[in-house]
Amino acid sequence: YQRRDMGVRLCLSVVAAKGEQLRGLLIRVKDSHSGCHLGLLSTIQRVVWCALPLTCEMAVPSAIQVLVVCTLLSLTSVRAQRLLPRRLHFVAQSTAPNAHNFFFRGSLPHSSTGGLDFDSLTSISKFVASRAGVVVPEDVYVVDYSLLTNLPFVGNSKENFVTQKFFDKFPWRGEQIVAPVVGSLTSPSLFPASVRSAMLSAPSWLLNSLPHAIDSFHTKLQEPRSKPTLFYVHCMAGCDRTGIFVGAYMMRHMGSSIQEAWTHNVEACGRAPSVYTKNSLEWYCHYLQEVLGFSMQTCQLDVSTS
């Protein structure tokens, strides 16, 4: 069971990080005491709150087989990504005194040939900001804020490596910060309020510790720097993982409701983000409301119009 536990957690992390749907792998978790069933994919750290002793019935009998299936799913779903101007959007700018920093979102900032497209990234960002009435100085320092994982073979280590290689060669132009985001495979509505509250109080209620990631980013955005700085937050397509990060930031630091954050994501991406993005934003909304004491009108997203 311990081997399966580890395999399942890694498997779910890998495929969720790719933003792909797991239709073929279903996990049924049964609490032998209370009969609590979850007929849905779930991360172990959430499921463990369902009860004390757990028994897992899985379609694949060993951790090795789980990882093989997940690897094949991930590798067959890889799509080439590049900088997409239509998905590059201005989000916010620093409000702290003497801080001249700008927050943008988008897709992988690479060219069609595979290298970091620094010139296009900065020029398009300045144009997009100008349409929002914001002037970005000509000479800016770029922080590539990558939400991609560095897992070997099935992660996005290659994309992160390419970006880092560019900044190693031109360190005066910017730097890369890797802060992986993994979507939530379960909805908070599946759990009783008491269980959900206990989960929200746990140190690692999300695989990627989203509360810490958002606050850490906000601190960096507000810090005075020697040069005006362009923070570019991205995943591969600029939709799902980016939608989680930006939506959470909007609720936490821009006073947005969960519905407003979702609408922004739909408009910025050109499509509705994945169910994992929806789940993650609902979890984060509950965190703001139940742990930090935010007044959120609702944490239930209406995606019927997306």
C-alpha angles and dihedrals in degrees: 000000000000091000090050090048092056093043094050093049093050092043093052092045092052099048096038088052088056089055092232126140119251102214098150101048114069125174123200113199116195127189104212090206106048100018092237109170128191110190090187138081109271138175114247095238090060096041093052088068090059091078146319110269113033130194119198125206108195135180088224116054103208141039091240092057091047091054093046092053092046092048091053092048092050097045094048092050098052113124126187111251133191141166107304112195093202090061097047109101138169112240109173146321134228118277098190118108114268092008115121103180131140131206120214133169132205150116129305104309095225130120124241088263092058105255129114107277096214098163094050091045094054097040095048091045091054091049093048091048092050090057087057091050094255122128116213112196118246095242110055137161113229125218109195101208102196120195090187123117124241095215110142119250096355102040130070098263092129093057092046091047092053091052093046091049090057093052091045087059095042106027093163090064097060149284142256127243116191113206108161119213124200122192123237115255095199133056120233088229089073092070133068113251093251093053092044091052091051090050092050090053092053117104094237106033088145127043091232099037093238096186091059093042093054095047092045091052092048090053091053092047091054097046118108111242135191090249134026105271132214112208109201113193115193149148121189104290096017093237121084109028090027088050091055093050098043094042091051091047091051092053094044102042109012101048094243124154119234090254092052090050090050093048090051090052093050092050094044094048100037091231139050112280120240127283087255089062090049092050093048094050091049091051091049091048090054089048091055092047103040102031105028097031098239117164103239115175091211139347095201113101122219105212096164092106095046 
